[in-house]
CSV table of C-alpha atoms and ligand atoms in Angstrom, one decimal:
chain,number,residue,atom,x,y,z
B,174,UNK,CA,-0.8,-25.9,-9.1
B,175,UNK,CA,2.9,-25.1,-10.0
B,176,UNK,CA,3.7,-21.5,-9.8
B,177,UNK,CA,6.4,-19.3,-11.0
B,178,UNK,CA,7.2,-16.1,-9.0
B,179,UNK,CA,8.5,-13.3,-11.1
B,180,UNK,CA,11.3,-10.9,-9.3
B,181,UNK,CA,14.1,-11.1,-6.6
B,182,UNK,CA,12.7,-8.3,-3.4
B,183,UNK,CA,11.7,-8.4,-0.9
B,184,UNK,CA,8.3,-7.7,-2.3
B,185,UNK,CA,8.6,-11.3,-3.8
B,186,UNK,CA,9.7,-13.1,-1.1
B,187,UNK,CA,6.8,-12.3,0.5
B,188,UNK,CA,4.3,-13.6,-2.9
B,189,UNK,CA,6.4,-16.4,-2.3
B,190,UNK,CA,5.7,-16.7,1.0
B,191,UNK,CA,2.4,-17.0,0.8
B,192,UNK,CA,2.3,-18.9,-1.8
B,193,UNK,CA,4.4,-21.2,0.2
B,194,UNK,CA,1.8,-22.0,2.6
B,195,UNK,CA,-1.0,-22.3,0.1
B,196,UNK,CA,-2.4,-26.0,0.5
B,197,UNK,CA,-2.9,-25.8,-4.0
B,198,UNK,CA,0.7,-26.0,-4.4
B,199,UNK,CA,2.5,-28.9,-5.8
B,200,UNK,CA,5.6,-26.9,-7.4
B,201,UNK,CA,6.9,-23.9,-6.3
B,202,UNK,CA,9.5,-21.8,-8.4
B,203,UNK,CA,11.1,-17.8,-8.7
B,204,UNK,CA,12.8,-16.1,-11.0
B,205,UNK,CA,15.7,-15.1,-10.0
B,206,UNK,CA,14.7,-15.1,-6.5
B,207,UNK,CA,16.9,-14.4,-3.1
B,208,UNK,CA,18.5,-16.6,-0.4
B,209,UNK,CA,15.0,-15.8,1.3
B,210,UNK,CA,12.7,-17.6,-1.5
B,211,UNK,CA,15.5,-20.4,-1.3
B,212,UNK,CA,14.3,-21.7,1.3
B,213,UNK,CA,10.7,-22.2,0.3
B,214,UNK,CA,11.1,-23.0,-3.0
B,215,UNK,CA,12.9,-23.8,-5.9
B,216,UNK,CA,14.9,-20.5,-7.3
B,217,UNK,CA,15.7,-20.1,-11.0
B,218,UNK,CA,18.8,-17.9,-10.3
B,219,UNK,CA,19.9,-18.2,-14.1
B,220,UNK,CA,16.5,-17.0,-15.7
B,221,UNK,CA,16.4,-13.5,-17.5
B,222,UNK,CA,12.4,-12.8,-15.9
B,223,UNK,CA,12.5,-9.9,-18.2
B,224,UNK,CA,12.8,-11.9,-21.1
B,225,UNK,CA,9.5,-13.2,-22.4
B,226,UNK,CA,10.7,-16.2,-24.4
B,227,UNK,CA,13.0,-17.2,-21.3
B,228,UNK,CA,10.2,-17.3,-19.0
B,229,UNK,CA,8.0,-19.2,-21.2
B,230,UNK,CA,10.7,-21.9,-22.0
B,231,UNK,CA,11.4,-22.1,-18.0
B,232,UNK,CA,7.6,-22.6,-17.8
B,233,UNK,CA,7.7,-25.3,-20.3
B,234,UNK,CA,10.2,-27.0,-18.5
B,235,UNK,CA,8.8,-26.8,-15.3
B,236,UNK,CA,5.0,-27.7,-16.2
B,237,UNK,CA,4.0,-24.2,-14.6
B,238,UNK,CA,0.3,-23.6,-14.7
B,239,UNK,CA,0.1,-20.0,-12.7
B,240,UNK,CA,3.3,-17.3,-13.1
B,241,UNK,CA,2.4,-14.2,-10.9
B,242,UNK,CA,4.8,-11.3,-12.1
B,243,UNK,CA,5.7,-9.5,-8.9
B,244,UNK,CA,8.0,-6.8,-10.2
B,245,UNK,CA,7.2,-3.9,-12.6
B,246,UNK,CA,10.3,-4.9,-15.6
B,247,UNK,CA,9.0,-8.2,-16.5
B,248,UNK,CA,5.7,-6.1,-17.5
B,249,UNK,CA,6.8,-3.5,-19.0
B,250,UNK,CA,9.2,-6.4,-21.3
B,251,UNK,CA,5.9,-7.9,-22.5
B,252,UNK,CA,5.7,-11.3,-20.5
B,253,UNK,CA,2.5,-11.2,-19.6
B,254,UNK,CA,1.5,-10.9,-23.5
B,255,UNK,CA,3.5,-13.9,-24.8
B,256,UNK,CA,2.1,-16.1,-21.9
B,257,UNK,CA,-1.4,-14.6,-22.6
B,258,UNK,CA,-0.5,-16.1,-26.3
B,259,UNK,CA,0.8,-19.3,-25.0
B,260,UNK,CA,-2.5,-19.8,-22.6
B,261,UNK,CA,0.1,-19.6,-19.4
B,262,UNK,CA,-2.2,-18.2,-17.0
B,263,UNK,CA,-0.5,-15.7,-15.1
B,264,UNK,CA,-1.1,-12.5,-12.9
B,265,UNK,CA,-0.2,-9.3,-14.3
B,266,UNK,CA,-1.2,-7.3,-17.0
B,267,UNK,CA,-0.4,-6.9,-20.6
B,268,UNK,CA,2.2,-4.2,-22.0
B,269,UNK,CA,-0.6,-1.9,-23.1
B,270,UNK,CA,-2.3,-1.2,-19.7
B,271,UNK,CA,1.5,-1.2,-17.9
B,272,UNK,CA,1.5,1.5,-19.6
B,273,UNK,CA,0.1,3.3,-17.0
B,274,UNK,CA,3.0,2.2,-14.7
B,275,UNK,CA,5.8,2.7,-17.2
B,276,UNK,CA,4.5,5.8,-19.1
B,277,UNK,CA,3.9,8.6,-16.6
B,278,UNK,CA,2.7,10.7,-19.8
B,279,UNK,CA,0.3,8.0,-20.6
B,280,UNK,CA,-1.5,7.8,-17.4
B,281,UNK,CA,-1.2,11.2,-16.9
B,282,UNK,CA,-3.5,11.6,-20.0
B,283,UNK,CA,-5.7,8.4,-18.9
B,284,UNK,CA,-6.5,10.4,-15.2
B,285,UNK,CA,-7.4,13.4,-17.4
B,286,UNK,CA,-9.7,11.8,-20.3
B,287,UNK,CA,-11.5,10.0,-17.3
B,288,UNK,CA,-11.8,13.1,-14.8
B,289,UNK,CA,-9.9,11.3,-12.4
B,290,UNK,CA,-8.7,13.7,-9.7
B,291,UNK,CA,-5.2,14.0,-10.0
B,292,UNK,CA,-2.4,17.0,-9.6
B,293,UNK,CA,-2.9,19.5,-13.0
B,294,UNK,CA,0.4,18.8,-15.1
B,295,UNK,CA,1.5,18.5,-18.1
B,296,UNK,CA,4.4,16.6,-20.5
B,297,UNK,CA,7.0,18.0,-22.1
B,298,UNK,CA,9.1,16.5,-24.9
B,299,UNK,CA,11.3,19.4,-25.9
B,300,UNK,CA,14.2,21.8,-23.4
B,301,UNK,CA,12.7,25.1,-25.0
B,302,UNK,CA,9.5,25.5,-23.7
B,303,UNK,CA,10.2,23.3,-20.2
B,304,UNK,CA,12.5,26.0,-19.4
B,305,UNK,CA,10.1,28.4,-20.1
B,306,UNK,CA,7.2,27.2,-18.5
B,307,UNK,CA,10.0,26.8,-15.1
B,308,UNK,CA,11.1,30.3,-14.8
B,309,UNK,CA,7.7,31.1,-15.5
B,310,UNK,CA,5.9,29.0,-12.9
B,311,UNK,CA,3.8,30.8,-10.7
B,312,UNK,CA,3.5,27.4,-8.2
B,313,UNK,CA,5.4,24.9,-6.7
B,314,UNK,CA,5.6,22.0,-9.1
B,315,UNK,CA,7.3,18.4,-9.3
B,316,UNK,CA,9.2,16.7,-11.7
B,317,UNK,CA,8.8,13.0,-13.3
B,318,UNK,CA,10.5,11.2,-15.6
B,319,UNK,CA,7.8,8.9,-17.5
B,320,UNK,CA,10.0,6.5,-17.9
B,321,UNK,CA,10.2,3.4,-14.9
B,322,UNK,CA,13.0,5.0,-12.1
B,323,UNK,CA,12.2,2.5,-9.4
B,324,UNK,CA,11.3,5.5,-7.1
B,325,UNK,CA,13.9,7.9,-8.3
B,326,UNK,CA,12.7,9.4,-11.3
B,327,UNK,CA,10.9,11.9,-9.0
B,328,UNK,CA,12.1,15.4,-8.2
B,329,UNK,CA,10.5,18.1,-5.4
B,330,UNK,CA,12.3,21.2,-5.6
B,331,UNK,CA,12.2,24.8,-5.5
B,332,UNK,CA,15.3,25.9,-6.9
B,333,UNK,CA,14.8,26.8,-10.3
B,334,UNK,CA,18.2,25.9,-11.5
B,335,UNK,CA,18.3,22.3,-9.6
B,336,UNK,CA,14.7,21.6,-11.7
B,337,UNK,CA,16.5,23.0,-15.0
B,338,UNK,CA,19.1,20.4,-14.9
B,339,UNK,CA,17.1,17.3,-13.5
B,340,UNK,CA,14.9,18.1,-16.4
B,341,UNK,CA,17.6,18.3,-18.8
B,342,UNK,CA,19.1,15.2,-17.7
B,343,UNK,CA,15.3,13.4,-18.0
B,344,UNK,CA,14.7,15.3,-21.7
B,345,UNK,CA,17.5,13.9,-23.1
B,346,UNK,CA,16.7,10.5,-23.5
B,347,UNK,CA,12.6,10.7,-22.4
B,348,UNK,CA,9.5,12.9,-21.6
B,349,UNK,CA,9.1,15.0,-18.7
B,350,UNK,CA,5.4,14.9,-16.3
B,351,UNK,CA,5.3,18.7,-14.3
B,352,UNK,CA,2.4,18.8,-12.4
B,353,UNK,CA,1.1,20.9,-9.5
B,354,UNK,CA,2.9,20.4,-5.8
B,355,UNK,CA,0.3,18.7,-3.8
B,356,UNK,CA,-0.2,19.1,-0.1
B,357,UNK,CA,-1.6,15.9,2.1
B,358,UNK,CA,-0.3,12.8,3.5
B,359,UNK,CA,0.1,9.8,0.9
B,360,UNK,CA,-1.4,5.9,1.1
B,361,UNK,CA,-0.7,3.3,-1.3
B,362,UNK,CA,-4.2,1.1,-2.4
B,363,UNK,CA,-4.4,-1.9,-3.6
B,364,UNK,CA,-7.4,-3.7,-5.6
B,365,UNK,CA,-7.1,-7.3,-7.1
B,366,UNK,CA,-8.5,-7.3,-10.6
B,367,UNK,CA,-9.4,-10.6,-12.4
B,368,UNK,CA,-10.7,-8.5,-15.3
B,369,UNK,CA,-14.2,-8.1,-14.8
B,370,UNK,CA,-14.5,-7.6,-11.2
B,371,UNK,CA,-12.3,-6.2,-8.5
B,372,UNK,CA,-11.6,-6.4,-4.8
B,373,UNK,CA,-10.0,-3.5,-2.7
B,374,UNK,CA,-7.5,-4.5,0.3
B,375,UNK,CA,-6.9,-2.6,3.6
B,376,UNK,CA,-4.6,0.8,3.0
B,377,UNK,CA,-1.2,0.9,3.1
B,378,UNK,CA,1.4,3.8,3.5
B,379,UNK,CA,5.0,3.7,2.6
B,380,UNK,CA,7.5,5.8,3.9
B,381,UNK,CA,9.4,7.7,0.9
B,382,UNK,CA,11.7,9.7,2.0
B,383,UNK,CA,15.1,8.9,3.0
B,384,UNK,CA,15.4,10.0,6.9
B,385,UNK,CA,13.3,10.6,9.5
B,386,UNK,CA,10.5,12.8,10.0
B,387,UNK,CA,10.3,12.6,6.0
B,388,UNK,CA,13.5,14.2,5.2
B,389,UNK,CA,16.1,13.7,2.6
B,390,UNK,CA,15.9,12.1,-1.1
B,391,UNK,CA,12.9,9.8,-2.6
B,392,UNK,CA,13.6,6.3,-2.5
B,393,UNK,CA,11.7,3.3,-3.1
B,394,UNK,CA,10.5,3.1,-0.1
B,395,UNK,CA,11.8,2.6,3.9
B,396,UNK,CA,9.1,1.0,5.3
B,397,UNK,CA,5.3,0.8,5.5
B,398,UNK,CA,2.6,0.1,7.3
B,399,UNK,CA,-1.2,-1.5,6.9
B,400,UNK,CA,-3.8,-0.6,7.9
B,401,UNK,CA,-3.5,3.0,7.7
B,402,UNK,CA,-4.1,4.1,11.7
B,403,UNK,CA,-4.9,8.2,10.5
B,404,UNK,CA,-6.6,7.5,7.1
B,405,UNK,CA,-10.2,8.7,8.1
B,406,UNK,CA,-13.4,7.2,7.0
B,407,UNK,CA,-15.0,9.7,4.9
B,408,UNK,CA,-11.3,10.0,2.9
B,409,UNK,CA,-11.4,6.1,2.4
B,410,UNK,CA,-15.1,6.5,1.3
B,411,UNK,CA,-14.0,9.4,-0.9
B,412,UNK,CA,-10.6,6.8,-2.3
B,413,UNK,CA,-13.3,4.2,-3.3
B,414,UNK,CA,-15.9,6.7,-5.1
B,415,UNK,CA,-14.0,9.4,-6.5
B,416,UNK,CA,-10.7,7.6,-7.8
B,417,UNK,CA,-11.1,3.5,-7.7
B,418,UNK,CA,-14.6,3.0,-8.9
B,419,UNK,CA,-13.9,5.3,-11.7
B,420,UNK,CA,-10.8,4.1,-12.8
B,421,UNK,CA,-11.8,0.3,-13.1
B,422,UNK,CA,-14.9,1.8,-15.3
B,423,UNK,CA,-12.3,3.6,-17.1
B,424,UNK,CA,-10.1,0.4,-17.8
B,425,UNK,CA,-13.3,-1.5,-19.1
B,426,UNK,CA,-14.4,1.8,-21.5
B,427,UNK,CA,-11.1,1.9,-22.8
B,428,UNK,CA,-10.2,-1.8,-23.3
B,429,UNK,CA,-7.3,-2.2,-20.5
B,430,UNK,CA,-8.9,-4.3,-18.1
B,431,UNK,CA,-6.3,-7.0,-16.8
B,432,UNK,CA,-5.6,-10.2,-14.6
B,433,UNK,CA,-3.6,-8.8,-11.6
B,434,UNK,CA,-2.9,-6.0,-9.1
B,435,UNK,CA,-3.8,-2.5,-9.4
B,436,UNK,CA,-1.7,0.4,-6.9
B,437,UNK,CA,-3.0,3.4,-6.1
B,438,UNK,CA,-0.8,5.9,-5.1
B,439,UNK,CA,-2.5,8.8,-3.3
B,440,UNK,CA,-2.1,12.2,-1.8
B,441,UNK,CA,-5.0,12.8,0.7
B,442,UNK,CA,-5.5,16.6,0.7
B,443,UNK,CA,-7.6,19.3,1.9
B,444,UNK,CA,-9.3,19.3,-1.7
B,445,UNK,CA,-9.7,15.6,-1.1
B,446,UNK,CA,-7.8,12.5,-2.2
B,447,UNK,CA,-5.7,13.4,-5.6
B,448,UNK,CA,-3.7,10.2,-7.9
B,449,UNK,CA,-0.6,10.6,-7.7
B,450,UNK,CA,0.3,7.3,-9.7
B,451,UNK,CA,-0.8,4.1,-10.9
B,452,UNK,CA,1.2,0.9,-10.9
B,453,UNK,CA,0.1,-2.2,-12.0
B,454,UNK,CA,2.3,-4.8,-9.5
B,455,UNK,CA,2.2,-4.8,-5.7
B,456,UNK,CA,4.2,-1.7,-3.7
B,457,UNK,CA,7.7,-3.1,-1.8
B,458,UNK,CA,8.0,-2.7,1.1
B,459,UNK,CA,3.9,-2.3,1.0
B,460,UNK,CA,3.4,-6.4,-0.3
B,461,UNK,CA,5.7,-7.1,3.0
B,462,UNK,CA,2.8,-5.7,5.2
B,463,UNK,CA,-0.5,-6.3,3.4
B,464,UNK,CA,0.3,-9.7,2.1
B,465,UNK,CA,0.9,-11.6,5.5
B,466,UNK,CA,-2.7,-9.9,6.6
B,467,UNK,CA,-4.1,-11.8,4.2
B,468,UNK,CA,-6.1,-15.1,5.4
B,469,UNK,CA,-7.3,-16.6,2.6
B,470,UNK,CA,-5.3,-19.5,0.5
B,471,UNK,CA,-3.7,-17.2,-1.9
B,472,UNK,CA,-3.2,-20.2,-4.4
B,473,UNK,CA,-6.9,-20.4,-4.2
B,474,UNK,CA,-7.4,-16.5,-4.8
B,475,UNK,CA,-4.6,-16.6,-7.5
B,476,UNK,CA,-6.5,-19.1,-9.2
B,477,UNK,CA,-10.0,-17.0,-8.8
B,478,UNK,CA,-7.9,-14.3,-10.1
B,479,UNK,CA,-6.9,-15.9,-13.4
B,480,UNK,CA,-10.5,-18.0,-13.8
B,481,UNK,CA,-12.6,-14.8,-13.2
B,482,UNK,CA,-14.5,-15.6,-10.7
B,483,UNK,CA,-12.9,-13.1,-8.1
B,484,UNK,CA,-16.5,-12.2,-7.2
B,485,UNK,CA,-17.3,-15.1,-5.7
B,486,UNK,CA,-14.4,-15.9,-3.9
B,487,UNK,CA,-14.4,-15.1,0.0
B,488,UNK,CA,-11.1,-13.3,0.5
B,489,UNK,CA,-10.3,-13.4,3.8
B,490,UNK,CA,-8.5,-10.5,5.5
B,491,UNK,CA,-6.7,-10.3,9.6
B,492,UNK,CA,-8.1,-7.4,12.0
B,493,UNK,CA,-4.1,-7.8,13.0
B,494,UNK,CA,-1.9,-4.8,11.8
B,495,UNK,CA,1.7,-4.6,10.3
B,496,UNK,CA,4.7,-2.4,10.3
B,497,UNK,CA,8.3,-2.9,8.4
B,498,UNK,CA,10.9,-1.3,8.3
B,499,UNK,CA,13.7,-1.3,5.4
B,500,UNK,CA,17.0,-1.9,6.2
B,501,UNK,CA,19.5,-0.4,3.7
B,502,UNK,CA,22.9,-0.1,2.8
B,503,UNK,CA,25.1,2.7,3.8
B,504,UNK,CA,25.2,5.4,1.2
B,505,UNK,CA,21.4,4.2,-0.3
B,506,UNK,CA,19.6,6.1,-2.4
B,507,UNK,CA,22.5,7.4,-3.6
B,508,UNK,CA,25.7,4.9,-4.2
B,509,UNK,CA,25.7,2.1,-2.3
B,510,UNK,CA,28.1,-1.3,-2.3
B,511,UNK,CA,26.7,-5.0,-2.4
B,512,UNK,CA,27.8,-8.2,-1.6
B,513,UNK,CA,28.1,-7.1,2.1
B,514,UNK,CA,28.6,-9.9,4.7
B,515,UNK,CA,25.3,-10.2,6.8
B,516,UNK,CA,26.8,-10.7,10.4
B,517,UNK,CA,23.5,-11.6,12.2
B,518,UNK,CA,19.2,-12.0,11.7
B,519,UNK,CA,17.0,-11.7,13.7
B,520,UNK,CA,16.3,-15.0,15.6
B,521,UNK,CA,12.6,-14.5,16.7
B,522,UNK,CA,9.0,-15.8,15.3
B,523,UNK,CA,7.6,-12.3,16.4
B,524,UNK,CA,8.4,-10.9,13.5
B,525,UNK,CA,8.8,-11.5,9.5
B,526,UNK,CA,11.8,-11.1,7.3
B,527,UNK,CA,12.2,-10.5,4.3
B,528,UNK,CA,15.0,-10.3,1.9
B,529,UNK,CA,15.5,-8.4,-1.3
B,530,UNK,CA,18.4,-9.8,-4.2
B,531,UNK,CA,20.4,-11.7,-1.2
B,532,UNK,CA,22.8,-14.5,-2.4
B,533,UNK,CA,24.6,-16.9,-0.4
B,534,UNK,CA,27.8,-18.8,-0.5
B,535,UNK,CA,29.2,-21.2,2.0
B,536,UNK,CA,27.2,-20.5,4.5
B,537,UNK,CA,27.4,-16.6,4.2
B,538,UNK,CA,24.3,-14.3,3.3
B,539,UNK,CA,25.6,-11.0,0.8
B,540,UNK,CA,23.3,-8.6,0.5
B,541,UNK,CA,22.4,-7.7,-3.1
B,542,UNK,CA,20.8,-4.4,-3.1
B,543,UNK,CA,20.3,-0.7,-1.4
B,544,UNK,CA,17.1,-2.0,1.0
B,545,UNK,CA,18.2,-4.7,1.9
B,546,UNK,CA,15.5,-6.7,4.2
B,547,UNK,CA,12.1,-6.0,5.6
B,548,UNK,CA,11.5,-6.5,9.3
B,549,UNK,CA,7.9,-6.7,9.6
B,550,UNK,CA,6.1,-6.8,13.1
B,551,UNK,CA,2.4,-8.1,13.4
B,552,UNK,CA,0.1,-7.2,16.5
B,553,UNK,CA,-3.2,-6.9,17.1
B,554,UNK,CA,-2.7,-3.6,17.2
B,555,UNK,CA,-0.5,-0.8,15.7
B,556,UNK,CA,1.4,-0.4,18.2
B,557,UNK,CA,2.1,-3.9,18.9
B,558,UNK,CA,3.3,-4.2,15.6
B,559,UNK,CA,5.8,-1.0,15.6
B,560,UNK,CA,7.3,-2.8,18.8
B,561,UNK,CA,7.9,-5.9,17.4
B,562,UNK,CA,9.4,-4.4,14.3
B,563,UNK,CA,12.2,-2.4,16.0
B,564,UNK,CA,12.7,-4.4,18.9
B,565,UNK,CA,14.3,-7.1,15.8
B,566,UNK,CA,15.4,-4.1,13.8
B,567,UNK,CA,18.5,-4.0,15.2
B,568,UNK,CA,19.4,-7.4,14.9
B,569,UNK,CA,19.9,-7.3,11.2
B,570,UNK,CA,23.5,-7.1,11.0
B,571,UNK,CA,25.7,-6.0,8.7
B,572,UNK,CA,28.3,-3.2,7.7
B,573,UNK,CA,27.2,0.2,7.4
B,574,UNK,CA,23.0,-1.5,7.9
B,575,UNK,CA,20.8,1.9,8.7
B,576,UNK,CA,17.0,2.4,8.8
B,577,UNK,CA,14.7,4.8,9.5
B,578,UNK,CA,13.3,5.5,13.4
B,579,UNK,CA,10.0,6.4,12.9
B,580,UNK,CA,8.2,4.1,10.8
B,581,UNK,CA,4.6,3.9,11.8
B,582,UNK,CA,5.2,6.4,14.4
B,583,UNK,CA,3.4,9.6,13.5
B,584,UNK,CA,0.0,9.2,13.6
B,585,UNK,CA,-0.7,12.5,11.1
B,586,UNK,CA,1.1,9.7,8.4
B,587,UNK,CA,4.4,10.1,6.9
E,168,AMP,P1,5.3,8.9,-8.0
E,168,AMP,O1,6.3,8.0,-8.5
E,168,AMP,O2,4.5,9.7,-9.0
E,168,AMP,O3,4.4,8.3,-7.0
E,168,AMP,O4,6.1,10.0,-7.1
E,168,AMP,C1,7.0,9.6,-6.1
E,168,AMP,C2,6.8,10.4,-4.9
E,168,AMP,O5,7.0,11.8,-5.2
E,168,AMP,C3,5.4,10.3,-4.3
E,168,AMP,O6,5.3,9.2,-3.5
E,168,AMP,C4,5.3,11.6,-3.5
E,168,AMP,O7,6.0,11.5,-2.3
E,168,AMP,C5,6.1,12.6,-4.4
E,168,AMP,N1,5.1,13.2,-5.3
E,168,AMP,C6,4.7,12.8,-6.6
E,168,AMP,N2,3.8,13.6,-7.1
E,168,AMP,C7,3.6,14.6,-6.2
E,168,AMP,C8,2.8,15.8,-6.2
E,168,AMP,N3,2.1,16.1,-7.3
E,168,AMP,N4,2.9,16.6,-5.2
E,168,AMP,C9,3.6,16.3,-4.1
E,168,AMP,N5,4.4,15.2,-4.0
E,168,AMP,C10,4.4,14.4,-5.1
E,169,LIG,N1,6.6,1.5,-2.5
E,169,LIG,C1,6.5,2.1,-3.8
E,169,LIG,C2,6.5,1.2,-4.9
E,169,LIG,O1,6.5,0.0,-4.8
E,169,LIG,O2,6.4,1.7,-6.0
């Protein structure tokens, strides 16, 4: 097989990665990839991945049979339709059902029409009556932009004035989600679909907020852990029945099912576990735990994904756990500089590193991004894992690096 990986994270470079070590591989390519992917495979640092006819001439070139979108633009562009046209086979879905990643008003109406439990909200199009229904509120509500806002587009707030002018800002040039301020601790699930059938993988959590002990800004996410150590049973049993079983019988009803990865992000609460988004693409930092858990050739289960014959394939999973931890760049979420000199790595095999949009140039690795790596620990237990992840933590090197202390470390989640 010769594969194209779609996207430059850190989330990719761990695709890649397994990929990498797949014993089906006979070319290996990403689009635009990092100084990570570099070195295990070939990068196409000049492709536009969001552009549909760039990524099928690249594929053309390069006699790729599998392309495996890891990032949420190329999606919402359309690639996965024009390769779908050109008989490409490739992992991710179509425009119409990333919909429900880049249209927070359109899966906010999908959980609705299919009584899947999610926070009560509603879209606005209009200033007028958002304002109204804001000083009018009676509970504590949050903000999204439906548009894509790689993690930002959220806001929590209970300043009236503050939620005014986010919403302002959003109304101008989109629609506005408000929904109901939930309560509970949040995991990310992920299910493989090849269309017909589909096949759940351990929890995950991510770690949202800026600064420890969950304070400060949303961001896209610094750091995460699989499995989930205080996601009980009967809430996981609850996950499966109540929200995934339902939604993948809601994507057959209403003609979305897709080749590729479904994410579930939920709020476990008292009322039981609520959607708080779908996305149709692997989490980051999420992928950088969950995929190096998994045992099973992933060329193999790529290609099962694509064929559909998911429900026959025996995918493989480690008892092992894993932690990461993002390391960003000074002034992230907010403003932040690239092209920093990286001074030193970790030099150890007890951990995995990942890199998101790093370059290098005569022998110097820039960053290229506000998280900058993943420093992901593996142990057979959870502990064992958080250990190994900040013992290397500090060893990632550069100007102004910063990450959060408590990754993995509270055991009521984050
Ligand atoms: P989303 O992009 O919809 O997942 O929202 C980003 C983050 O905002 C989530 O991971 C939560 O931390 C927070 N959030 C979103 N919706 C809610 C809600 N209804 N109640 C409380 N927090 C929320
Ligand atoms: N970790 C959140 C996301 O990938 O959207």
């Amino acid at each position: 097989m010769r594969v194209l990986v779609l996207g430059n994270g850190a989330r990719e470079h761990a695709i890649t990665a397994r990929f990498a070590l797949s014993r089906r591989i006979s070319g290996l390519f990403v689009a635009p990839g990092n100084a990570g992917t570099d070195a295990l495979a070939t990068n196409l640092t000049d492709l536009d991945h969001t552009d549909p006819q760039a990524v099928l001439r690249a594929c053309r070139e390069q006699e790729i049979n599998l392309v495996f979108i890891g990032s949420e633009e190329p999606l919402a562009a359309g690639v996965a339709d024009l390769l779908a046209d050109q008989r490409i086979d490739c992992v991710g879905p179509p425009r119409r059902t990333a919909l429900l990643e880049s249209s927070k008003a359109f899966s906010k109406e999908f959980m609705q029409r299919n009584q899947i439990p999610t926070a009560a909200g509603q879209t606005f199009t209009q200033v007028g009556p958002f304002e109204e229904y804001i000083r009018n509120r009676k509970q504590r509500v949050v903000l999204k932009k439906s548009g894509l806002a790689a993690g930002k587009g959220v806001l929590e707030s209970d300043d009236t004035e503050e939620l005014i002018a986010f919403g302002r800002n959003v109304l101008a040039d989109d629609s506005l989600v408000v929904e109901q301020h939930l309560v509970g601790y949040e995991v990310s699930v992920f299910a493989l679909t090849d269309a017909t059938d589909y096949c759940l993988l351990p929890s995950c959590a991510d770690y949202k907020k800026a600064h420890d002990g969950s304070k400060g800004p949303n961001t896209g996410g610094m750091g995460a852990v699989c499995p989930v150590p205080w996601l009980e049973t009967e809430a996981w049993h609850q996950i499966k029945s109540r929200i995934v079983e339902p939604t993948f019988e809601a994507l057959h009803k209403e003609a979305l099912s897709f080749i590729g990865v479904l994410y579930f992000g939920i709020m476990v609460t008292e009322d039981g576990p609520m959607t708080l988004e779908f996305n149709l693409r692997f989490g980051d930092p999420e992928a950088q735990v969950l995929l190096p858990l998994i045992k099973c050739d992933f060329g193999s289960l790529s290609e099962a994904m694509v064929r559909g014959k998911l429900a026959d394939f025996p995918i493989e999973v480690s008892q092992k756990s894993a932690v990461g931890i993002v390391i960003a760049a000074d002034g992230y979420p907010a403003e932040y500089k690239t092209g920093i000199p990286v001074e030193g790595l970790p030099e150890t095999d007890a951990i995995q590193l990942y890199h998101t949009a790093t370059t290098e140039r005569d022998g110097v690795l820039y960053t290229g991004s506000g998280r900058c790596f993943t420093v992901v620990g593996i142990g057979r237990e959870h502990l064992d894992a958080m250990n190994a992840a900040y013992a290397a933590a500090p060893q990632v090197r550069f100007n102004g690096a910063w990450y959060r202390h408590d990754i993995g470390g509270k055991i009521f989640g984050p």
